[in-house]
PDB file of C-alpha atoms in Angstrom:
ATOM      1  CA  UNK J   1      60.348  -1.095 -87.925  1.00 52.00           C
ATOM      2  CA  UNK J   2      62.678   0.440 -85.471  1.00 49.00           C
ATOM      3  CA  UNK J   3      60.970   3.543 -85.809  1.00 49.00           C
ATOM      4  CA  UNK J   4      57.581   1.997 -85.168  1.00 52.00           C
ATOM      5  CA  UNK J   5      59.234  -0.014 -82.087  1.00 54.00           C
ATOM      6  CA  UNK J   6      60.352   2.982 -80.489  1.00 51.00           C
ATOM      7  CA  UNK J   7      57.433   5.240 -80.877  1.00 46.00           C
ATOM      8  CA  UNK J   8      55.300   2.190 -79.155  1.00 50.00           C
ATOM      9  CA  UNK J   9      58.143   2.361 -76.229  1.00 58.00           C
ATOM     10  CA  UNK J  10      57.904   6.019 -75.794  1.00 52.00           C
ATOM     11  CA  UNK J  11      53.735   5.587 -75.826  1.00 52.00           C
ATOM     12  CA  UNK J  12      54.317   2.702 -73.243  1.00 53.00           C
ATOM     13  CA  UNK J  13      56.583   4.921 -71.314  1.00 51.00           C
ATOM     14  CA  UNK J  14      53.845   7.942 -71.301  1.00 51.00           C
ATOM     15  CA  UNK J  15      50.996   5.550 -70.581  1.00 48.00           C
ATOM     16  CA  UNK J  16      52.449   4.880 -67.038  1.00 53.00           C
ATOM     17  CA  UNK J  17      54.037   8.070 -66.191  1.00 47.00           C
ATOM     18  CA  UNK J  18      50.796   9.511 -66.785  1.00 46.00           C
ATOM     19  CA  UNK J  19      48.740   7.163 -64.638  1.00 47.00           C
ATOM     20  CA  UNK J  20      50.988   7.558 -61.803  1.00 45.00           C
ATOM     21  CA  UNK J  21      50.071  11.017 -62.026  1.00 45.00           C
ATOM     22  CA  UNK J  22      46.678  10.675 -62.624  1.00 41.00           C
ATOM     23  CA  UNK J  23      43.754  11.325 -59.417  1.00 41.00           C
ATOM     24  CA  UNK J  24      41.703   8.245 -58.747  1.00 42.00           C
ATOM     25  CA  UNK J  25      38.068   8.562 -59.453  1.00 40.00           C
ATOM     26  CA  UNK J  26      37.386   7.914 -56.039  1.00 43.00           C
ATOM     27  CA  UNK J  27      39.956  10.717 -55.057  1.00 45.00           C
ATOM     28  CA  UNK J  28      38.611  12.977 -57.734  1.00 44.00           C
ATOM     29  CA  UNK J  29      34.767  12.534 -56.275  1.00 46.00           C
ATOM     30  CA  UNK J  30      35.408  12.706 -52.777  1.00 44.00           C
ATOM     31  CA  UNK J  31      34.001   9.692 -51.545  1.00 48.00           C
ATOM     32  CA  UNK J  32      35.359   7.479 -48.705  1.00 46.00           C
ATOM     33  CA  UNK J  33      35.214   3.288 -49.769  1.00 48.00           C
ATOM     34  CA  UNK J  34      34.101   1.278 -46.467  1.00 51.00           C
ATOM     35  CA  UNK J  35      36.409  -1.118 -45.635  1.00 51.00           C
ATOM     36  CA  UNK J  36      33.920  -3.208 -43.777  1.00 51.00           C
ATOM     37  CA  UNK J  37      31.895  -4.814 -46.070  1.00 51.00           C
ATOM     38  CA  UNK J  38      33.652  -8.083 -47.882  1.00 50.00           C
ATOM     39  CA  UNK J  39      30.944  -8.817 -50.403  1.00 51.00           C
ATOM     40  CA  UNK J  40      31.747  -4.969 -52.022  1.00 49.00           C
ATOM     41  CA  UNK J  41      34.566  -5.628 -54.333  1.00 49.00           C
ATOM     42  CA  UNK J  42      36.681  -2.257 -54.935  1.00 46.00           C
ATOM     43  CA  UNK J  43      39.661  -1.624 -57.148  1.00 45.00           C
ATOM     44  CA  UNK J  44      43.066  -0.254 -56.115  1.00 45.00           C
ATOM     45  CA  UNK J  45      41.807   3.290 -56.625  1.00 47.00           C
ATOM     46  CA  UNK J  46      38.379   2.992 -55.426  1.00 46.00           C
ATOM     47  CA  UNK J  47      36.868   3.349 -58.621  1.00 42.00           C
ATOM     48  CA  UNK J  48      32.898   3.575 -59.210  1.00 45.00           C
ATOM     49  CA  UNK J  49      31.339  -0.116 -58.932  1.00 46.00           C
ATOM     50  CA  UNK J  50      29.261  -0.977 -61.542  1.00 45.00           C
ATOM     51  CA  UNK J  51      28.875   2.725 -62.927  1.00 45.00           C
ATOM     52  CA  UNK J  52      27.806   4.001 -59.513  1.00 45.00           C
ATOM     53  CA  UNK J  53      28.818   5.664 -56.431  1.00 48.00           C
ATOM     54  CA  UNK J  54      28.434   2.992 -53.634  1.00 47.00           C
ATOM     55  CA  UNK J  55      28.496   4.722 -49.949  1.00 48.00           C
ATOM     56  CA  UNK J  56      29.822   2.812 -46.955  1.00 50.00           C
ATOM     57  CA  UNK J  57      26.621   0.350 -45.452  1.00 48.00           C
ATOM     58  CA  UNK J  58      28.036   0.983 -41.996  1.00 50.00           C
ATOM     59  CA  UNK J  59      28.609   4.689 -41.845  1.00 46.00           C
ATOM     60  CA  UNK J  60      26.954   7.077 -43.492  1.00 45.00           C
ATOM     61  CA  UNK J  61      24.608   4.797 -45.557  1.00 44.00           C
ATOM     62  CA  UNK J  62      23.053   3.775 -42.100  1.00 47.00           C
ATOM     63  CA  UNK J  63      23.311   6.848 -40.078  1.00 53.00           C
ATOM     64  CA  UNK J  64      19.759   7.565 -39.872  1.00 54.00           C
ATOM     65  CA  UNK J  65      18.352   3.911 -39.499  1.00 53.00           C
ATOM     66  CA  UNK J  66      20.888   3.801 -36.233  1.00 56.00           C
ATOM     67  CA  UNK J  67      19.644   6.799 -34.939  1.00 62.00           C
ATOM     68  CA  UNK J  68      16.194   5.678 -35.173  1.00 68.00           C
ATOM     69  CA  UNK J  69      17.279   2.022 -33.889  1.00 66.00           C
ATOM     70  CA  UNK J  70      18.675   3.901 -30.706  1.00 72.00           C
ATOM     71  CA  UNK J  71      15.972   5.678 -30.188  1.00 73.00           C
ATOM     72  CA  UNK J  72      13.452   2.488 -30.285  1.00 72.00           C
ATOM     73  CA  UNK J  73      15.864   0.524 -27.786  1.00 76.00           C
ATOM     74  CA  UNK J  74      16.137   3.231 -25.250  1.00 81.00           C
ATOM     75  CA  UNK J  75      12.819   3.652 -25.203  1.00 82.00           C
ATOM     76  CA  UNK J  76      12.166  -0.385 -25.217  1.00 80.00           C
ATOM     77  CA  UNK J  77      14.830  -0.410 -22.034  1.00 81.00           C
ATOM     78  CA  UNK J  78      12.964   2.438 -20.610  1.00 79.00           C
ATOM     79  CA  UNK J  79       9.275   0.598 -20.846  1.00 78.00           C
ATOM     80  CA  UNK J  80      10.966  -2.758 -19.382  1.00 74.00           C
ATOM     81  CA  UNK J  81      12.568  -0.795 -16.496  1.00 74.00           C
ATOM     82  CA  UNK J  82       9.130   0.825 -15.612  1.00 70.00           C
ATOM     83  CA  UNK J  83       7.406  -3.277 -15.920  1.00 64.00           C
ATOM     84  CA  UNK J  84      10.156  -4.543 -13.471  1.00 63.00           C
ATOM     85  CA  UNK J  85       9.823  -1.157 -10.998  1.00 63.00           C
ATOM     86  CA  UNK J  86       6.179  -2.310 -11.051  1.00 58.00           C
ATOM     87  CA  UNK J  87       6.360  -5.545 -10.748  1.00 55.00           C
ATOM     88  CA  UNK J  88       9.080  -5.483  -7.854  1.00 61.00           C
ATOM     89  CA  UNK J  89       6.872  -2.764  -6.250  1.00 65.00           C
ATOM     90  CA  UNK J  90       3.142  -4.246  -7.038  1.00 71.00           C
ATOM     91  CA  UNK J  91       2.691  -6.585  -3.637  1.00 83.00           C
ATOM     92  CA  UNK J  92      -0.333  -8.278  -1.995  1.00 91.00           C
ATOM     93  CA  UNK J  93       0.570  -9.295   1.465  1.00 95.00           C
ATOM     94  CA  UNK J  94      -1.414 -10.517   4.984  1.00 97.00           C
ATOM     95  CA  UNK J  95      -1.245  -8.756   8.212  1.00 96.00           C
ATOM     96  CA  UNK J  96      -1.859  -9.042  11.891  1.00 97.00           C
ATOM     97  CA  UNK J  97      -2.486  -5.802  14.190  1.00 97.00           C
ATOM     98  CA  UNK J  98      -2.642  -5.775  18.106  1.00 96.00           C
ATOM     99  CA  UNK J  99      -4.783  -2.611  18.719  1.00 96.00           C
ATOM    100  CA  UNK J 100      -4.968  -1.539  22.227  1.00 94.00           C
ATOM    101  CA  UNK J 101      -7.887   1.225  22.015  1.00 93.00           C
ATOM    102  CA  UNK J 102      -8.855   4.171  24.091  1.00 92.00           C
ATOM    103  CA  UNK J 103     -12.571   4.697  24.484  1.00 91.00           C
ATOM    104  CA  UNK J 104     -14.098   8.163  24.132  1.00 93.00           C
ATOM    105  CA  UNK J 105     -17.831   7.682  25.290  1.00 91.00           C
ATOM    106  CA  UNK J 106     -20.476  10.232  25.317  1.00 88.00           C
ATOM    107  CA  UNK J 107     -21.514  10.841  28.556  1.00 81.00           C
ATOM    108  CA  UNK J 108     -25.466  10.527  27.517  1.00 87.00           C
ATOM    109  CA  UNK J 109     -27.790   7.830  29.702  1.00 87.00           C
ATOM    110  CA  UNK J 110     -28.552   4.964  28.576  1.00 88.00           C
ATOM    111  CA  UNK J 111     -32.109   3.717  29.567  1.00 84.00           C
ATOM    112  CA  UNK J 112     -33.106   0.031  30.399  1.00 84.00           C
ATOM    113  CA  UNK J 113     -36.888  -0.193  30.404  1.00 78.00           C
ATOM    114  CA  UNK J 114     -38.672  -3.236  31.368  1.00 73.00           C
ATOM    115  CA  UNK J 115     -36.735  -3.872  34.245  1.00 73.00           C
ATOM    116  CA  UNK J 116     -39.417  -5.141  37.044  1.00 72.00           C
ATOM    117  CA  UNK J 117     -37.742  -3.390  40.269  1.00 72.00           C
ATOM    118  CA  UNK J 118     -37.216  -0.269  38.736  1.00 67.00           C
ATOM    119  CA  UNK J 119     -40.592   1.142  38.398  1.00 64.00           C
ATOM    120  CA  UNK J 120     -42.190   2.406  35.363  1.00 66.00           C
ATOM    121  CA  UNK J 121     -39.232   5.056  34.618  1.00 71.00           C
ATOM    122  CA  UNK J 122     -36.547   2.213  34.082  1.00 74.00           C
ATOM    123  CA  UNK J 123     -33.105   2.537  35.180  1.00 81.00           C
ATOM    124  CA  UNK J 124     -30.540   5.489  33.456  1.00 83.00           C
ATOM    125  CA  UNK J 125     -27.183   4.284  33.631  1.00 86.00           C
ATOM    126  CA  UNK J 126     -24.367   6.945  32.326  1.00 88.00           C
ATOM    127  CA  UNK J 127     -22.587   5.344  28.917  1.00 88.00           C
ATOM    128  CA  UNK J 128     -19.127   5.976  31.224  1.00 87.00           C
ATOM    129  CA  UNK J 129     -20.002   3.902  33.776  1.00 86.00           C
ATOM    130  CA  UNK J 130     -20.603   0.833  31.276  1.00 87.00           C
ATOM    131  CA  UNK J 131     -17.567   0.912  29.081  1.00 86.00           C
ATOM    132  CA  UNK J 132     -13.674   0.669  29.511  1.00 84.00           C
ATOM    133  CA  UNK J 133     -10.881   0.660  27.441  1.00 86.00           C
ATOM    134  CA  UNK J 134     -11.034  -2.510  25.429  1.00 86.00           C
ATOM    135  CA  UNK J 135      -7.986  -3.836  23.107  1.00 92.00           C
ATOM    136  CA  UNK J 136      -8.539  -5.680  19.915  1.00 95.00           C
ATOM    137  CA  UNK J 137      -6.631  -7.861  17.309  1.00 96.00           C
ATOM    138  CA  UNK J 138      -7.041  -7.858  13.455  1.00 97.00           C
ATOM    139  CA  UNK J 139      -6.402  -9.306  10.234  1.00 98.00           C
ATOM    140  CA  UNK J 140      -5.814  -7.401   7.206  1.00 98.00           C
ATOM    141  CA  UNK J 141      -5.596  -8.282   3.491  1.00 97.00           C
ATOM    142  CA  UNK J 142      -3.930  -5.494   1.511  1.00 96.00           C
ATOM    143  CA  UNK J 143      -2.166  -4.590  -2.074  1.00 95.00           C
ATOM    144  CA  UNK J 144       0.769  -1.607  -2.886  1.00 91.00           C
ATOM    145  CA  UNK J 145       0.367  -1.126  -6.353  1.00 89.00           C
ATOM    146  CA  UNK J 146       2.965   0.699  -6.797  1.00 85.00           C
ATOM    147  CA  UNK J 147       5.769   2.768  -4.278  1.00 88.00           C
ATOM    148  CA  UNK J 148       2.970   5.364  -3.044  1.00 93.00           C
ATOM    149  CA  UNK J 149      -0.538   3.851  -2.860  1.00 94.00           C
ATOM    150  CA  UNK J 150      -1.906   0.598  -1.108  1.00 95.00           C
ATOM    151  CA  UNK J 151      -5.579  -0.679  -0.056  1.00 96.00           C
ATOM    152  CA  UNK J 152      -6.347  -2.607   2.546  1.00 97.00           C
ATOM    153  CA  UNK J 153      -9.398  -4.596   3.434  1.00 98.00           C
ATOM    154  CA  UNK J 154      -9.426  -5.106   7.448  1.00 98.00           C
ATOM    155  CA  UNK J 155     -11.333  -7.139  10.012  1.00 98.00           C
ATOM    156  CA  UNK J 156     -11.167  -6.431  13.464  1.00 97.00           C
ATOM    157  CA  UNK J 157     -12.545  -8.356  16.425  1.00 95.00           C
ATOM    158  CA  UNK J 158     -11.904  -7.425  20.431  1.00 93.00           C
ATOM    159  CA  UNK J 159      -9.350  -9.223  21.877  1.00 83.00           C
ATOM    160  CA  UNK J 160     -12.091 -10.070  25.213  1.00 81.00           C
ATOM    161  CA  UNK J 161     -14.723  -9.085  27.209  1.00 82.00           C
ATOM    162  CA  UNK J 162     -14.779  -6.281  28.306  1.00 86.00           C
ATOM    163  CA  UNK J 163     -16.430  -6.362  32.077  1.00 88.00           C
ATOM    164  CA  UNK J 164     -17.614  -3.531  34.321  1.00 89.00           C
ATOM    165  CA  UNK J 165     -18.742  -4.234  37.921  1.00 85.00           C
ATOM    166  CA  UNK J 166     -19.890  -1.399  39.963  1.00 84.00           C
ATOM    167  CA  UNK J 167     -22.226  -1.371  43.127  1.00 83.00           C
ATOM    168  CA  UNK J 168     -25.069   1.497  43.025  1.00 82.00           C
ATOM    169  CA  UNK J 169     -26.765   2.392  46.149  1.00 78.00           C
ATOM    170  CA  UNK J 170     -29.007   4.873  44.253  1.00 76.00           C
ATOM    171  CA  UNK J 171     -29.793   3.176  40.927  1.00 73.00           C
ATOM    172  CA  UNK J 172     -33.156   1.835  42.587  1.00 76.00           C
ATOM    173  CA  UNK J 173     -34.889   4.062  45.305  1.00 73.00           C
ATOM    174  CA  UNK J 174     -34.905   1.687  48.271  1.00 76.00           C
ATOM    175  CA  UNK J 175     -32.882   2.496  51.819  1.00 78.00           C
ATOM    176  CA  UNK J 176     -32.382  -1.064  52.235  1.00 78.00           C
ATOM    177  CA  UNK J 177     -31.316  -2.563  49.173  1.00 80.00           C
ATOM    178  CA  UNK J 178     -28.682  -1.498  46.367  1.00 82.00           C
ATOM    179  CA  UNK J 179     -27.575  -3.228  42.996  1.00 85.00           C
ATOM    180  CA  UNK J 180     -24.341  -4.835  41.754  1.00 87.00           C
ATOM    181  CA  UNK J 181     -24.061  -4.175  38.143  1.00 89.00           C
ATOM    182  CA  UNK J 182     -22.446  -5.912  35.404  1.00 92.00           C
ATOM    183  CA  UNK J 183     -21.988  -4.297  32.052  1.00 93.00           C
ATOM    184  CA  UNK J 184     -20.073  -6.877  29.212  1.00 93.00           C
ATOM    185  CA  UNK J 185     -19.011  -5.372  25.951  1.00 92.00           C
ATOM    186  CA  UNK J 186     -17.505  -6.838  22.267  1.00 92.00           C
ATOM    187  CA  UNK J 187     -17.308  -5.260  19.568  1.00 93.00           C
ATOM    188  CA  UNK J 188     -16.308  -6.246  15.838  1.00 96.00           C
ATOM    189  CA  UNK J 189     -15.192  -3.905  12.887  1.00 97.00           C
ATOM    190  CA  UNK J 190     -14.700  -4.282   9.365  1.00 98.00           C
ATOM    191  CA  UNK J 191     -14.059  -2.332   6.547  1.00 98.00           C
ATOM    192  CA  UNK J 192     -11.488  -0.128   3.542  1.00 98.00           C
ATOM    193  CA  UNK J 193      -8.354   2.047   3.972  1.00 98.00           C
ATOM    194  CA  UNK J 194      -6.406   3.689   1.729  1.00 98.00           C
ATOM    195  CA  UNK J 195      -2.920   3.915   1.959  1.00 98.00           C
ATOM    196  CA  UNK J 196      -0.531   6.511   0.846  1.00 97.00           C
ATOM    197  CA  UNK J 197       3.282   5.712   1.525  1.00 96.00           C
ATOM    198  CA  UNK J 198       6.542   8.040   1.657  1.00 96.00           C
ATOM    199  CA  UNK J 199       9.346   6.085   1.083  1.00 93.00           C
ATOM    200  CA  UNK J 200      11.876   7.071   2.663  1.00 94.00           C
ATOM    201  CA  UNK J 201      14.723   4.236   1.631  1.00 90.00           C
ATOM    202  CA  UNK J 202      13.838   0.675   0.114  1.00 83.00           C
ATOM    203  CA  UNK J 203      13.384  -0.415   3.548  1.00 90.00           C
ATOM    204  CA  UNK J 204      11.657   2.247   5.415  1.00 94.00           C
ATOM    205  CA  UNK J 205       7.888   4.382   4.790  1.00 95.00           C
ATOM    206  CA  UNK J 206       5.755   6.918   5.969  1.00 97.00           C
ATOM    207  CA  UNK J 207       2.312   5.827   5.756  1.00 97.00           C
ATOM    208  CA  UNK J 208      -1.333   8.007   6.093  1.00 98.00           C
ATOM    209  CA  UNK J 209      -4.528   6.602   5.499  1.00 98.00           C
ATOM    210  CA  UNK J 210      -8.149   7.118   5.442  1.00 98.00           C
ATOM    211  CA  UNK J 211     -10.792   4.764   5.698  1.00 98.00           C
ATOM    212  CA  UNK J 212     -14.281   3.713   6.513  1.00 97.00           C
ATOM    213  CA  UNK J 213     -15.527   0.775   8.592  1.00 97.00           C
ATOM    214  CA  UNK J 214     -18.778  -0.215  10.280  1.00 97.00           C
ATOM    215  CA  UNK J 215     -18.393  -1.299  14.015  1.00 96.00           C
ATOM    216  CA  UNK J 216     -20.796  -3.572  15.420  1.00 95.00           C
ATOM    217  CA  UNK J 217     -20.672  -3.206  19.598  1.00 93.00           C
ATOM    218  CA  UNK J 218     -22.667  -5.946  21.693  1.00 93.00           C
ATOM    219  CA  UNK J 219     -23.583  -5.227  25.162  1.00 91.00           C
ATOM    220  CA  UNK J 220     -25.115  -7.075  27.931  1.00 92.00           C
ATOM    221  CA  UNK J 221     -26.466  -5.287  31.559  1.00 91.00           C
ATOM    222  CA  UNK J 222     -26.695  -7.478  34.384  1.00 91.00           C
ATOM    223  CA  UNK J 223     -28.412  -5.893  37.284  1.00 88.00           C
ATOM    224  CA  UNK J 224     -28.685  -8.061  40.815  1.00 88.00           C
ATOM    225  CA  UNK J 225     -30.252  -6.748  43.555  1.00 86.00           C
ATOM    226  CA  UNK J 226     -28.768  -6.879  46.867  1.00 82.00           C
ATOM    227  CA  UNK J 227     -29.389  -6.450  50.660  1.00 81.00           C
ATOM    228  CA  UNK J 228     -27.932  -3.286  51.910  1.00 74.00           C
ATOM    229  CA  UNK J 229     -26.389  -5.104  54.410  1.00 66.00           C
ATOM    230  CA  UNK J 230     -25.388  -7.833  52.998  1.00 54.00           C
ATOM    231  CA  UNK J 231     -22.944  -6.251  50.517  1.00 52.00           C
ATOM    232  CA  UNK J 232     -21.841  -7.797  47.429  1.00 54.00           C
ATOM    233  CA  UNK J 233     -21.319 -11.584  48.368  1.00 59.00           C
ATOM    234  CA  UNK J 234     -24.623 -11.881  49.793  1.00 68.00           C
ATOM    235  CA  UNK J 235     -27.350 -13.662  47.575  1.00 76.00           C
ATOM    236  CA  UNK J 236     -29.605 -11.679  44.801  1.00 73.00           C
ATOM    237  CA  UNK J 237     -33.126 -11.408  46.050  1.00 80.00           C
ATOM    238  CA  UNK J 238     -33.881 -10.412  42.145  1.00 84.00           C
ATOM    239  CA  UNK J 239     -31.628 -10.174  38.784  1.00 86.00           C
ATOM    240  CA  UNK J 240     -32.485  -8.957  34.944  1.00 85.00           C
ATOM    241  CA  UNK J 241     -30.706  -9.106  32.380  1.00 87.00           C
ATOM    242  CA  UNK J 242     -31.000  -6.859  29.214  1.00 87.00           C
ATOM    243  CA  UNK J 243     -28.822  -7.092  25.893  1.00 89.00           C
ATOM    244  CA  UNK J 244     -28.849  -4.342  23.460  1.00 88.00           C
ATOM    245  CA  UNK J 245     -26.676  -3.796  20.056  1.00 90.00           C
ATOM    246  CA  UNK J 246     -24.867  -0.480  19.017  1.00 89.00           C
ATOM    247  CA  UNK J 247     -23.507  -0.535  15.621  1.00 92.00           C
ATOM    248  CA  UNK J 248     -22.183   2.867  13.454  1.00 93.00           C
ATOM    249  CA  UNK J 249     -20.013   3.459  10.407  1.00 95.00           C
ATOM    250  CA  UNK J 250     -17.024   5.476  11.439  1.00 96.00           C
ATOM    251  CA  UNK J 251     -14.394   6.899   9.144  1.00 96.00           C
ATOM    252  CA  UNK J 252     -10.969   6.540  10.174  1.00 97.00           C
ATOM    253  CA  UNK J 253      -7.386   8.307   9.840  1.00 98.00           C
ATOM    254  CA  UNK J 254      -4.196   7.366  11.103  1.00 98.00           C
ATOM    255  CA  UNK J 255      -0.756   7.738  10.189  1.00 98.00           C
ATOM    256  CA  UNK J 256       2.447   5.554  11.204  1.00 98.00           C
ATOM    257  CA  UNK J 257       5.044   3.677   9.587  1.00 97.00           C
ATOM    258  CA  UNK J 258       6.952   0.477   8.483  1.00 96.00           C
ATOM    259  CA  UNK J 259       9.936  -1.203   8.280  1.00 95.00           C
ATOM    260  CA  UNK J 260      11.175  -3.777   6.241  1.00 91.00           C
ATOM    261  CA  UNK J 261      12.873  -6.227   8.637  1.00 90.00           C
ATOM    262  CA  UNK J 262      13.239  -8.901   6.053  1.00 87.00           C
ATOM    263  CA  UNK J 263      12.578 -10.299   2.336  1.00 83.00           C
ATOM    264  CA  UNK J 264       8.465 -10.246   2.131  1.00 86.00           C
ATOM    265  CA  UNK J 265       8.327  -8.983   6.040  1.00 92.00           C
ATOM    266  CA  UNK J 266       7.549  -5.793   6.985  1.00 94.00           C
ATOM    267  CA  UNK J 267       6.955  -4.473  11.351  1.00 96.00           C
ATOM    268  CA  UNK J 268       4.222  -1.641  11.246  1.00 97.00           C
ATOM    269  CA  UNK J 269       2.668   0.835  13.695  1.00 97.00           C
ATOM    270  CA  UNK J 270       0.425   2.859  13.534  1.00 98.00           C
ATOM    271  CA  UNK J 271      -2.055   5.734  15.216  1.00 98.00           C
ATOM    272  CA  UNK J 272      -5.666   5.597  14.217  1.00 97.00           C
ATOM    273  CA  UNK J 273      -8.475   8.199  15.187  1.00 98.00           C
ATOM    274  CA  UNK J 274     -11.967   6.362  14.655  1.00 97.00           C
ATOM    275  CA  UNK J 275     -15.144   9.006  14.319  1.00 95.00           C
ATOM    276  CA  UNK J 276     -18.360   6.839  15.773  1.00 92.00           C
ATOM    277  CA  UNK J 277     -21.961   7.950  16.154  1.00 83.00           C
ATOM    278  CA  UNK J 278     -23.261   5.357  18.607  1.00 88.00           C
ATOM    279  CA  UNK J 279     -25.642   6.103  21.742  1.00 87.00           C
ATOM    280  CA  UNK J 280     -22.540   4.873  23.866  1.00 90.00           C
ATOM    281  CA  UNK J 281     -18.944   6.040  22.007  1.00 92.00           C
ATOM    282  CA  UNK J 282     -17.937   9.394  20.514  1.00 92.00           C
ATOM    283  CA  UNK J 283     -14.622   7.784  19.147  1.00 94.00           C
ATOM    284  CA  UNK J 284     -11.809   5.245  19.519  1.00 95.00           C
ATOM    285  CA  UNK J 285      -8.143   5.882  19.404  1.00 96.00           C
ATOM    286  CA  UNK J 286      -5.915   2.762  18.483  1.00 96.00           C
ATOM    287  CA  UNK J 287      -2.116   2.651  19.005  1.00 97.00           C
ATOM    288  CA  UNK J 288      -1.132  -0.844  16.994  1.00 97.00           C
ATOM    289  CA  UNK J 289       1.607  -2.996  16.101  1.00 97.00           C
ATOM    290  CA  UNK J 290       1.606  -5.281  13.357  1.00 97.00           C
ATOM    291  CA  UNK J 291       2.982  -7.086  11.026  1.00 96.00           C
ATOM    292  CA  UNK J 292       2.808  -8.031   7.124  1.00 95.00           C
ATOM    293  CA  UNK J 293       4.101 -10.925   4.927  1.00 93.00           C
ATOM    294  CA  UNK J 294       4.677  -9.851   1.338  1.00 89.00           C
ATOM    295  CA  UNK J 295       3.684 -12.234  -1.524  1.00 85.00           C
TER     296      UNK J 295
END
């Protein structure tokens, strides 16, 4: 029995040298337990669970997944970023423009038939001795997209009369009478630009534009006859009056720029160069100043 008693000793004693000596399976296999998951229940050496090799859920188990993951979110951040750069940039706003316009005219007659003390060749009056410069104020409705394009629909009206009195000696052929004439002219305009803008910084642009519009000019002739003597205060021994229309479609370019001088307010000027093809105006030149609140 003593024999037996020892031998079981020494088999003891062997037992444990031999598993302190002994490599871990985990050890043996190379593989690296995760720490981070609780429900995963390891032994002291990392042994295999269950008869298998479990890899670590948050490491290399999951590599590809949070590559892919990363890859999705960036490009989700990088679609909202673009919706708010459009949104903050997409704006519809109203306007008001002081225009003060320079009139090129053509230099052509214009003939007013019908007019009894004339004879039967009418009176020719030259198209620069009926119109002046003549300012104008507008209202425009517009939308900016996005940082470099806009459209704008505009609406233009003259800001008054404009009234030319002259006194003609020669306009009828009489040596003892001569004619005071009155020439009144409005105008209104409406029509499409197209904006592009250079920003510059968030508050300041370059702007071009080009545009169509149709212009609808009303004028009025007033011719009074007169003593020669009497000049112009004396009283009309005869008077006719004769209105006639002058409408075109003109294209128009300009170029200017903004500032924004506040949240949803902008100042603007701007240069236009208006192409007509009426009996009475080669073009218009507009300096304006305006300005637009952003909705």
């Amino acid at each position: 029995m003593k024999k037996i008693g020892f031998v079981v000793s020494l088999a003891l004693f062997c037992l444990e040298i031999c598993q302190a000596n002994a490599q871990s399976y985990g050890d043996l296999y190379g593989v690296e337990w995760c720490p981070c998951n609780p429900e995963e229940r390891y032994d002291a050496n990392g042994s295999v669970v269950l008869g298998k090799t479990v890899m670590c859920p948050c490491s290399a188990m999951y590599d590809g997944y949070g590559k892919t993951m990363e890859k999705d979110l960036r490009k989700v951040k990088h679609n909202a970023e673009r919706a708010i750069e459009t949104a903050r940039n997409f704006k519809y706003y109203v306007g008001f423009d002081y225009n003060k316009t320079q009139t090129d005219t053509t230099g052509d007659n214009i003939k007013f038939d019908h007019i009894q003390f004339a004879g039967v060749d009418g009176l020719n009056v030259p198209a620069n001795q009926m119109l002046d410069d003549q300012d104008n104020i507008g209202i425009v409705f517009g939308v900016r997209p996005n940082r470099n394009f806009g459209i704008e629909a505009f609406y233009n009206r003259s800001y008054d009369e404009n009234v030319v009195t002259q006194v003609n000696n020669n306009l009828i052929n009489s040596p003892t009478h001569h004619t005071v004439n009155t020439f009144v002219t409005k105008y209104q305009a409406y029509g499409v630009d197209l904006l592009g803008y250079l920003p510059v910084t968030d508050y300041f642009d370059f702007i071009a534009f080009v545009g169509l519009g149709q212009y609808n000019f009303d004028n009025e002739a007033t011719f009074e006859v007169h003593y020669l003597e009497g000049g112009t205060g004396s009283p009309a021994v005869d008077r006719m009056t004769s209105d006639f229309s002058d409408d075109s479609l003109a294209w128009r370019v300009g170029v200017g720029m903004q500032v924004n001088i506040a949240r949803g307010l902008v100042l603007r000027t701007m240069y236009r160069y208006i192409k007509l093809n009426t009996d009475t105006i080669k073009n218009l030149q507009e300096f304006s100043v305006g300005i637009r609140f952003l909705f």
